Coordinates of C-alpha atoms and ligand atoms in Angstrom, one line a residue:
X227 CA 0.0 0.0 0.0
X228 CA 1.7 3.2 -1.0
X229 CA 1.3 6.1 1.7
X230 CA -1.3 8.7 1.3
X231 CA 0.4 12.2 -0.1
X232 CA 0.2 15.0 2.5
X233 CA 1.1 18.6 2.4
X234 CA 1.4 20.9 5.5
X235 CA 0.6 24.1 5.2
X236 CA 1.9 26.7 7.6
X237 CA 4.9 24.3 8.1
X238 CA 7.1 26.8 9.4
X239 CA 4.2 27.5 12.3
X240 CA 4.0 26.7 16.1
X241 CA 1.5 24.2 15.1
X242 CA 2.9 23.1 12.1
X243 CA 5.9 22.4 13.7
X244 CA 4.5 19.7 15.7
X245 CA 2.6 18.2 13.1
X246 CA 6.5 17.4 11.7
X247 CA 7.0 16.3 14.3
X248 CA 3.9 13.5 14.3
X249 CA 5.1 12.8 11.2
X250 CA 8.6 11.2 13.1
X251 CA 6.2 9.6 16.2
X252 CA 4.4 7.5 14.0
X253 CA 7.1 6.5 12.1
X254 CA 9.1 5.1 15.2
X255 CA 5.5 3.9 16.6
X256 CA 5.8 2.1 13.0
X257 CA 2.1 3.3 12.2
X258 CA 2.9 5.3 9.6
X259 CA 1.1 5.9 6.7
X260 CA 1.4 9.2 4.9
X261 CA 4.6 10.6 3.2
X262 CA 4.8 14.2 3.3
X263 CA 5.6 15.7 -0.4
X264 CA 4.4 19.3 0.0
X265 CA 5.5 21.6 2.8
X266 CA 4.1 25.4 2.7
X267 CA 4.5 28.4 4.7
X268 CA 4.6 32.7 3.7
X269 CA 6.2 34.6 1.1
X270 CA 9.0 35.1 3.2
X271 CA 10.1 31.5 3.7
X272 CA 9.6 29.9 0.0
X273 CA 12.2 28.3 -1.6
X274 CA 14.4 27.8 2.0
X275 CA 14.8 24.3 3.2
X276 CA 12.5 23.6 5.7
X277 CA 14.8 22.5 8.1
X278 CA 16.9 25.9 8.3
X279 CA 13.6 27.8 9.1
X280 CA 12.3 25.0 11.4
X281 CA 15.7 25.2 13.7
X282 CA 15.9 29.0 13.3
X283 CA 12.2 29.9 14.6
X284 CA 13.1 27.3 17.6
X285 CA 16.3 28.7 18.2
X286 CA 14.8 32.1 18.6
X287 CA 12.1 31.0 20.7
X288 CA 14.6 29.5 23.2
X289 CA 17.0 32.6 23.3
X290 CA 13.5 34.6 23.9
X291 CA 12.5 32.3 26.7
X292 CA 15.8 30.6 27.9
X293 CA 14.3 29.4 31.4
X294 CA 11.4 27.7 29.7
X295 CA 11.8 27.1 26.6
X296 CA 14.1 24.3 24.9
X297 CA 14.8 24.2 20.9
X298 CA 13.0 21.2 19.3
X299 CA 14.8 19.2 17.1
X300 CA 14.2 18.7 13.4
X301 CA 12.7 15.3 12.0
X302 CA 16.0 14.2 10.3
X303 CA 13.5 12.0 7.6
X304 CA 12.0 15.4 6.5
X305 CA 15.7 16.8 5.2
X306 CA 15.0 16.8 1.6
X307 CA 11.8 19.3 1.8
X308 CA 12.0 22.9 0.6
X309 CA 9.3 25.6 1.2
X310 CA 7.2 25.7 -1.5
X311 CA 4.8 27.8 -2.6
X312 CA 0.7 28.2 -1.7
X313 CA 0.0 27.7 -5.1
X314 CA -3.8 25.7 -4.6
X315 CA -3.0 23.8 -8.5
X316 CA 0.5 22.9 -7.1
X317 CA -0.4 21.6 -3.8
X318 CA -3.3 19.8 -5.9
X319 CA -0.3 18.5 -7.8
X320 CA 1.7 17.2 -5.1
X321 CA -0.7 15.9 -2.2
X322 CA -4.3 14.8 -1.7
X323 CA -4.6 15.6 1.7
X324 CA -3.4 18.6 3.1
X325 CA -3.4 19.6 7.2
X326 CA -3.9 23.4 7.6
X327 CA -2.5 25.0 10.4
X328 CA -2.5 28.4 9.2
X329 CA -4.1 31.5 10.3
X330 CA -7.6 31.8 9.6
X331 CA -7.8 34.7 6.9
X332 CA -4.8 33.0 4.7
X333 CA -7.1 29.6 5.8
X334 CA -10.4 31.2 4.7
X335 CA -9.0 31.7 1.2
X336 CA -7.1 28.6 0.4
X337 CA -8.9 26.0 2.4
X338 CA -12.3 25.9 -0.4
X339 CA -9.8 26.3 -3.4
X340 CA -8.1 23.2 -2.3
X341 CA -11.2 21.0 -1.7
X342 CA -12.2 22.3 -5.1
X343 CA -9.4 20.1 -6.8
X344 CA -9.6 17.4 -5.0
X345 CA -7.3 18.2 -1.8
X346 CA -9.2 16.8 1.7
X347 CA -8.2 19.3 4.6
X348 CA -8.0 18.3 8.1
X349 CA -7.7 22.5 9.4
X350 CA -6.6 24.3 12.7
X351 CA -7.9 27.1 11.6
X352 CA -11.3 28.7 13.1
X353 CA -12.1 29.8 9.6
X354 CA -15.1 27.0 8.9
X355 CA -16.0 26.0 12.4
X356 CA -19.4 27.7 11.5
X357 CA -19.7 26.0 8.2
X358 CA -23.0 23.7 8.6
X359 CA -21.6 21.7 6.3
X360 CA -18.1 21.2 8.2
X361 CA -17.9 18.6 11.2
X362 CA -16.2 20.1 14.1
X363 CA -14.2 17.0 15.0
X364 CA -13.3 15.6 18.6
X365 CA -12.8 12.1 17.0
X366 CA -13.4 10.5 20.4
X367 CA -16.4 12.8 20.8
X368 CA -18.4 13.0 17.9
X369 CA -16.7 10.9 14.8
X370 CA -20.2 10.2 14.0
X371 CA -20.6 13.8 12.6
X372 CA -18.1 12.7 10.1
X373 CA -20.9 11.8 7.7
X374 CA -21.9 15.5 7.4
X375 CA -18.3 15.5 4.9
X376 CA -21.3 13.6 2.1
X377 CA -23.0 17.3 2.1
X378 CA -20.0 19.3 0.5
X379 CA -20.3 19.2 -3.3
X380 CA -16.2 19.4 -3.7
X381 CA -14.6 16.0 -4.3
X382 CA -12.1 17.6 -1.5
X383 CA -13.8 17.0 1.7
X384 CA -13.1 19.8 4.7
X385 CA -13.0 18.9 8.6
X386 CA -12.1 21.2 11.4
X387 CA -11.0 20.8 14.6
X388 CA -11.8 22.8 17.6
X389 CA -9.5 25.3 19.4
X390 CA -7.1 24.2 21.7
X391 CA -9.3 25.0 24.8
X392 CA -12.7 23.4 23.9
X393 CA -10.4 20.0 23.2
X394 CA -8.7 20.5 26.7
X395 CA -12.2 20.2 28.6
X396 CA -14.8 18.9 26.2
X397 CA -14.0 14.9 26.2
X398 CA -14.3 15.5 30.0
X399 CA -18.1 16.8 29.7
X400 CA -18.7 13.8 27.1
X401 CA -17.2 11.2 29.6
X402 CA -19.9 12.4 32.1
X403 CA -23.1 12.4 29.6
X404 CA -22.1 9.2 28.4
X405 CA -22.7 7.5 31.6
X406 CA -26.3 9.8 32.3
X407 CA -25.1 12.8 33.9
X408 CA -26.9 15.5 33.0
X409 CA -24.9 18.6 33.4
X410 CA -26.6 22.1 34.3
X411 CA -23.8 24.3 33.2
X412 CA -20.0 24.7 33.1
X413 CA -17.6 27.5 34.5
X414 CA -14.3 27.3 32.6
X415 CA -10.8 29.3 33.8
X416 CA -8.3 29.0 31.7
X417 CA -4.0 29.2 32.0
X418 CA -2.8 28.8 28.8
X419 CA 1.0 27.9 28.0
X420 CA 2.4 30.1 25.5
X421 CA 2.6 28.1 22.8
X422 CA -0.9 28.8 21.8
X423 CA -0.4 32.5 20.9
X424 CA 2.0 31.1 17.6
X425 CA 5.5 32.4 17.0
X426 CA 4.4 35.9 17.6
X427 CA 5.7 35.1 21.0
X428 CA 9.4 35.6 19.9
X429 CA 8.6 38.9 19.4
X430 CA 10.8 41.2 21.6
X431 CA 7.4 43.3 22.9
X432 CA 5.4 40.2 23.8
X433 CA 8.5 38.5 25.5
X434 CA 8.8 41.6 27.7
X435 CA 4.9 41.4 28.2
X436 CA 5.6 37.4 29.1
X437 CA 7.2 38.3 32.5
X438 CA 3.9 39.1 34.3
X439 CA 2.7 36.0 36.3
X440 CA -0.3 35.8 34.2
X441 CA -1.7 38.0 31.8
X442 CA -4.9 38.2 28.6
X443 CA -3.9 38.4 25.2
X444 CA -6.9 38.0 23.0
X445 CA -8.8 40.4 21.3
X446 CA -11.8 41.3 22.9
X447 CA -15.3 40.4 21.3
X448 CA -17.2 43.2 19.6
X449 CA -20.2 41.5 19.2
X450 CA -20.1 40.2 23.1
X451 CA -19.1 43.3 25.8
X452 CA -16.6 41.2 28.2
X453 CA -15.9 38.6 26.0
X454 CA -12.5 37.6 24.2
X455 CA -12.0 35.4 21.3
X456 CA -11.0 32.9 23.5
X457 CA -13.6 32.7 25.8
X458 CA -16.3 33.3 23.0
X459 CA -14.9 30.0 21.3
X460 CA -14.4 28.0 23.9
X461 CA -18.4 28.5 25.1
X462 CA -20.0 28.0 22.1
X463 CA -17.7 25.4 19.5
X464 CA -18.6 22.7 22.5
X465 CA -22.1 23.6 21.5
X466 CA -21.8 22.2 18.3
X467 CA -19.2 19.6 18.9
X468 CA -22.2 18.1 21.5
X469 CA -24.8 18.5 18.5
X470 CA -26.9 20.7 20.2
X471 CA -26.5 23.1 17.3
X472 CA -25.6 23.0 14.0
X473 CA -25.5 26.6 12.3
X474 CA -24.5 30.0 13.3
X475 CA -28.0 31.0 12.9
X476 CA -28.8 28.5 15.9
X477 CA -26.2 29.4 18.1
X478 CA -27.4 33.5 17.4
X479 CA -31.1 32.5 18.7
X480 CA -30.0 30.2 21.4
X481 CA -27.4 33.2 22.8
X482 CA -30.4 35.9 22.3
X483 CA -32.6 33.1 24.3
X484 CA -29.9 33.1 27.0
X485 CA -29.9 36.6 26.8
X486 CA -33.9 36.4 28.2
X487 CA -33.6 34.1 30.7
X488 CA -35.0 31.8 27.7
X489 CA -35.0 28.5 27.6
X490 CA -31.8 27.8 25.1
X491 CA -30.6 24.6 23.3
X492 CA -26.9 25.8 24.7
X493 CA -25.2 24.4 27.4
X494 CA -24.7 27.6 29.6
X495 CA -20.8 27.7 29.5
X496 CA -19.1 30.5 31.2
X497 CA -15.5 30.9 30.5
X498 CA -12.5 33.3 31.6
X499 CA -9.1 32.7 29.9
X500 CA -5.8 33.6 30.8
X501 CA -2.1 33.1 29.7
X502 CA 0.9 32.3 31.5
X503 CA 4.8 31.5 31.4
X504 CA 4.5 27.9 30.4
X505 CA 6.0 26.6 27.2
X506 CA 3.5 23.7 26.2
X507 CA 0.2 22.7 27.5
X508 CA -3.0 24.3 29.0
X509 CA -4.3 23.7 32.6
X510 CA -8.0 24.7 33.3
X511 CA -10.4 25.0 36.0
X512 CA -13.8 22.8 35.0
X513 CA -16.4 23.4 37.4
X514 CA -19.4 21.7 36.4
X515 CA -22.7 22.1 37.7
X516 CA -24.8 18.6 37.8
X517 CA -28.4 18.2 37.8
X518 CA -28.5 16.1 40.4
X519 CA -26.1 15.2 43.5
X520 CA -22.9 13.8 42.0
X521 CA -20.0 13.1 44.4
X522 CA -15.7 13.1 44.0
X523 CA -15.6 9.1 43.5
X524 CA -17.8 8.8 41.6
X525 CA -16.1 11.0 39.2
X526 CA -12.9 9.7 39.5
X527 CA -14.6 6.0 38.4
X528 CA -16.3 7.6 34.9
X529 CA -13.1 9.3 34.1
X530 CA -11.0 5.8 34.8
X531 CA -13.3 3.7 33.5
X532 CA -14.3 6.1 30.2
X533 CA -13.4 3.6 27.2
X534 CA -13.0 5.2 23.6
X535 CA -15.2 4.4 21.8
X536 CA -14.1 1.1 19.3
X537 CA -14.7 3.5 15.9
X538 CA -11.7 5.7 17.1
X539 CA -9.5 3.2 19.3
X540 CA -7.3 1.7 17.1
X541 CA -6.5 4.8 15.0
X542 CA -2.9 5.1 15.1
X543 CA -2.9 8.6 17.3
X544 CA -5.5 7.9 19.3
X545 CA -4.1 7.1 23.3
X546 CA -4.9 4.2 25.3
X547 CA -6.8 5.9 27.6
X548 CA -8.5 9.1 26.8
X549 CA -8.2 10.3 30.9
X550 CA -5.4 9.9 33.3
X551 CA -6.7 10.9 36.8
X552 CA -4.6 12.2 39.6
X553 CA -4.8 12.6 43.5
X554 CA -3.6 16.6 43.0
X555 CA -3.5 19.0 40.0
X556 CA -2.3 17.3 36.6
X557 CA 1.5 18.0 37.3
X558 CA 3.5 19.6 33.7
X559 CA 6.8 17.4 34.2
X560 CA 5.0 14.0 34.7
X561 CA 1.4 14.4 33.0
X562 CA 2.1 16.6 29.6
X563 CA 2.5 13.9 27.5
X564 CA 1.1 11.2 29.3
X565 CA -0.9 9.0 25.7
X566 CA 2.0 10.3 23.7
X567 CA 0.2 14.3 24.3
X568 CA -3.5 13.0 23.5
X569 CA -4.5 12.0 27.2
X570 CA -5.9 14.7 29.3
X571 CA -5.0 14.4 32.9
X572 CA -7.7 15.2 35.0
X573 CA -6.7 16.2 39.0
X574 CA -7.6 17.4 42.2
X575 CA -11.4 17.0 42.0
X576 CA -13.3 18.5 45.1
X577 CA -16.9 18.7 45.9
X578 CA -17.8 22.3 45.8
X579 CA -21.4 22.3 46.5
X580 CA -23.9 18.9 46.4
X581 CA -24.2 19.1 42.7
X582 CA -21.1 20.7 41.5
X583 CA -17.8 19.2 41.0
X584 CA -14.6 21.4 40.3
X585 CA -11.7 20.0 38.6
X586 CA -7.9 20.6 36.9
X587 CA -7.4 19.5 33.7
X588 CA -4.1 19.6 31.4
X589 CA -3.7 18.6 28.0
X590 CA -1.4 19.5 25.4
X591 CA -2.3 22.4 22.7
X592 CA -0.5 21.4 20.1
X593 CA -1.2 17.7 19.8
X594 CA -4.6 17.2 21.6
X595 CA -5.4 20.7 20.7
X596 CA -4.1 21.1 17.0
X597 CA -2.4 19.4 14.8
X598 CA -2.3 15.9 16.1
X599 CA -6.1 16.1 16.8
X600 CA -6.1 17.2 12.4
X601 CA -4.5 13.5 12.1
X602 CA -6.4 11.8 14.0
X603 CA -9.6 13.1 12.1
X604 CA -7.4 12.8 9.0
X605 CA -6.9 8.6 9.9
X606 CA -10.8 8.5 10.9
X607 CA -12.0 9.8 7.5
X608 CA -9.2 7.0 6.0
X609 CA -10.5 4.5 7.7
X610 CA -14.3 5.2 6.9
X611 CA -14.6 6.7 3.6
X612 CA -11.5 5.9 1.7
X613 CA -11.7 2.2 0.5
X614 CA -8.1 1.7 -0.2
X615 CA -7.4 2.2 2.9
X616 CA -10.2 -0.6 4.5
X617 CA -7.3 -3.4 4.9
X618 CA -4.8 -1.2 6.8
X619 CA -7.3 0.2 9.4
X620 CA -9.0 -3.3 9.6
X621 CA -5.9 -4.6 10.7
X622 CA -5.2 -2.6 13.2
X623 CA -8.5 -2.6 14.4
X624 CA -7.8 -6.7 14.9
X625 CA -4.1 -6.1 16.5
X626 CA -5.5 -4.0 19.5
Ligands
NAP757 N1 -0.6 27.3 18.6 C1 -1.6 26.5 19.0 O1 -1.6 26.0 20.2 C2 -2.8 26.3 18.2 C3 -3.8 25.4 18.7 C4 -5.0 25.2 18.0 C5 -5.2 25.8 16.8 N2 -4.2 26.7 16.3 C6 -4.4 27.3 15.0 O2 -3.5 26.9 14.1 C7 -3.2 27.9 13.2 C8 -1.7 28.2 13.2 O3 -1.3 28.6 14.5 P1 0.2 28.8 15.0 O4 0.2 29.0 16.4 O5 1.0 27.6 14.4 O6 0.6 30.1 14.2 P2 2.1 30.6 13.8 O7 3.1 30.1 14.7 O8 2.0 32.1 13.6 O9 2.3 30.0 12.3 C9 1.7 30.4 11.1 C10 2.1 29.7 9.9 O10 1.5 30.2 8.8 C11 2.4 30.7 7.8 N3 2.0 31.9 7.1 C12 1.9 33.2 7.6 N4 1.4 34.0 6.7 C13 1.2 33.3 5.5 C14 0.7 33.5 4.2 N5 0.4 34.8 3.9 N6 0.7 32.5 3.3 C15 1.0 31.3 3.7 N7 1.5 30.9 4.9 C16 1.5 31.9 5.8 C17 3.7 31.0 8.6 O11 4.8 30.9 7.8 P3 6.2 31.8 8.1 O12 7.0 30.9 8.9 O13 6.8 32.0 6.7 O14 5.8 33.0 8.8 C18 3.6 29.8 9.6 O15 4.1 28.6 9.0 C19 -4.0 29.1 13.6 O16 -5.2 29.2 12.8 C20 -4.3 28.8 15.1 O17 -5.5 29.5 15.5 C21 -3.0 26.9 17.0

């Protein structure tokens, strides 16, 4: 079976970084299956080898953060790629598959063009969240809104994943509905490492910002008074990763309902997000409000006990176990990469009231949260709509 042809676009990216670097983990997991022949990035970077930007943007990350931050090393197997061009006919050329981890507007643009010819794209980007048409993918969540892929009229299907916060806490909310919790509402608070703001970080005015203790970085929402991006996404994308809404149109009316003391189709999620001097991973505080009494042990049991679900466990980036729970908060030395960076660690969960439950959870942005998540959508659309590919999956699916 010859490997699937994959392009990365935004390559030279915090996020595309690590999905080089996925590239190298499943190779030594020998569970490989893609070879990557197109590597893209901006105007500024085509036609360097992809190596001597990789190491440079690394390098100057850990001169700008020398206490924390510690130069990744280059996939040696990736050597012979040069930056090439976003050209949508030559990527077309070169790859049928393409994950995007680019920033939405150069997303919005090239994303369509490349489904057009052909190209599926597994994107990072928030560009087509909204897109009825798109799943918003949590493989171990909701791979059965894969099918929605059937409605796009391209022959190149498009699948998003969600941002790196609604991934860090929404598998936990799914754990508890599967077993018949019904939860009342959510309060989120965020500490996000920063990884998640891109390369931007190296810049000399945001390193000296990056001394503070803690500090908020997003724009704030126009459309919602004390709102940021941040907070905006990580309320509402669960809302449609948990199927409770499909459009942008529904989420409007359901936030205007809120906005009434309405009944609303949303899960109430409130959510405050902060950054802080961390290089990788995001810890938040998941307070959950139950509808009925629901104690500490019982918690801990769901989240032990939470088996993926058998359409998504044998893909070859999917972890063993989905939650690792400890006694005190997720720890980032031990628990960061605990499932190869695709566990969450769940800790310190105390009873805060008879029906509410607060918790620490820490997961890794870049693989959980971004890239690595785009591959694991990318091997559940291979193993369910691409027949080629039947025989590979199937085997694995027998080896677990
Ligand atoms: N970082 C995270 O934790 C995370 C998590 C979830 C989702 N995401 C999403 O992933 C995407 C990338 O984020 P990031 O943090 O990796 O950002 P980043 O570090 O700023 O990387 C951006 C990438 O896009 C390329 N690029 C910039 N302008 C371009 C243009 N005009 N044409 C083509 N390529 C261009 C850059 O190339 P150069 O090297 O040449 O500048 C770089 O490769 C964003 O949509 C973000 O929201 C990020």
């Amino acid at each position: 079976m010859e490997p699937i042809r994959l392009a990365i676009l935004g390559a030279t990216g915090m996020a595309g970084r690590d999905a080089l670097r996925h590239q190298q983990w499943l190779s030594e997991k020998e569970r490989q299956y893609a070879e990557i022949t197109y590597v893209t990035a901006g105007p500024t970077s085509v036609g360097r080898p992809l190596r001597a930007r990789y190491e440079e943007r690394e390098a100057a990350l850990a001169k700008a953060y020398p206490d924390i931050w510690e130069a990744q090393s280059f996939p040696s197997s990736l050597d012979h790629l040069t930056i090439q061009e976003m050209d949508p006919d030559q990527i077309a050329m070169h790859a049928d598959y393409a994950i995007s981890a680019l920033d939405s507007e150069v997303a919005r643009t090239i994303e369509p063009e490349l489904a057009r010819r052909g190209v599926h794209v597994f994107s990072n980007s928030s560009a087509y969240r909204w897109d009825p048409q798109v799943p918003l993918l949590v493989p171990e969540v909701n791979y059965n809104h894969l099918p929605l892929v059937k409605k796009q009229e391209t022959s190149g299907k498009r699948i998003c994943n969600p941002n790196c916060t609604t991934a860090g806490f929404i598998p936990i909310v799914w754990a508890f509905r599967q077993v018949g919790c019904t939860i009342a509402s959510i309060n989120l608070t965020t500490f996000q490492s920063l990884s998640g703001k891109g390369d931007a970080i190296a810049d000399p005015e945001y390193v000296a910002r990056a001394s503070s203790p803690v500090w908020v970085d997003w724009k704030p929402r126009d459309d919602r008074p004390g709102m940021n991006e941040e907070e905006w996404k990580s309320s509402y994308e669960p809302q449609k990763i948990l199927g409770r809404i499909g459009t942008m149109e529904e989420l409007d009316a359901g936030i205007r309902a809120q906005e009434l003391g309405q009944s609303s189709s949303l899960l109430p999620i409130s959510s405050r997000t902060h950054r802080i001097r961390q290089s990788y991973g995001h810890l938040e505080r998941v307070d959950i409000q139950f509808k009925s009494a629901t104690f500490v042990d019982e918690a801990i049991r769901v989240l032990r006990e939470c088996k993926i679900p058998e359409e998504v466990a044998f893909l070859p980036t999917t972890p063993t176990w989905l939650f690792y729970v400890t006694k005190g908060k997720p720890s980032y030395e031990k628990n960061l990469l605990a499932g190869g960076g695709m566990s969450i660690t769940v800790g310190d969960i105390q009873q805060v009231g008879e029906h509410t439950l607060r918790m620490w959870s820490l997961s890794h942005n870049l693989r959980r949260g971004a890239t690595w998540a785009g591959r694991q959508g990318l091997e559940l659309f291979l193993s369910q709509h691409v027949d080629d590919w039947n025989e590979f999956f199937h085997r694995l699916r027998q080896n677990r």
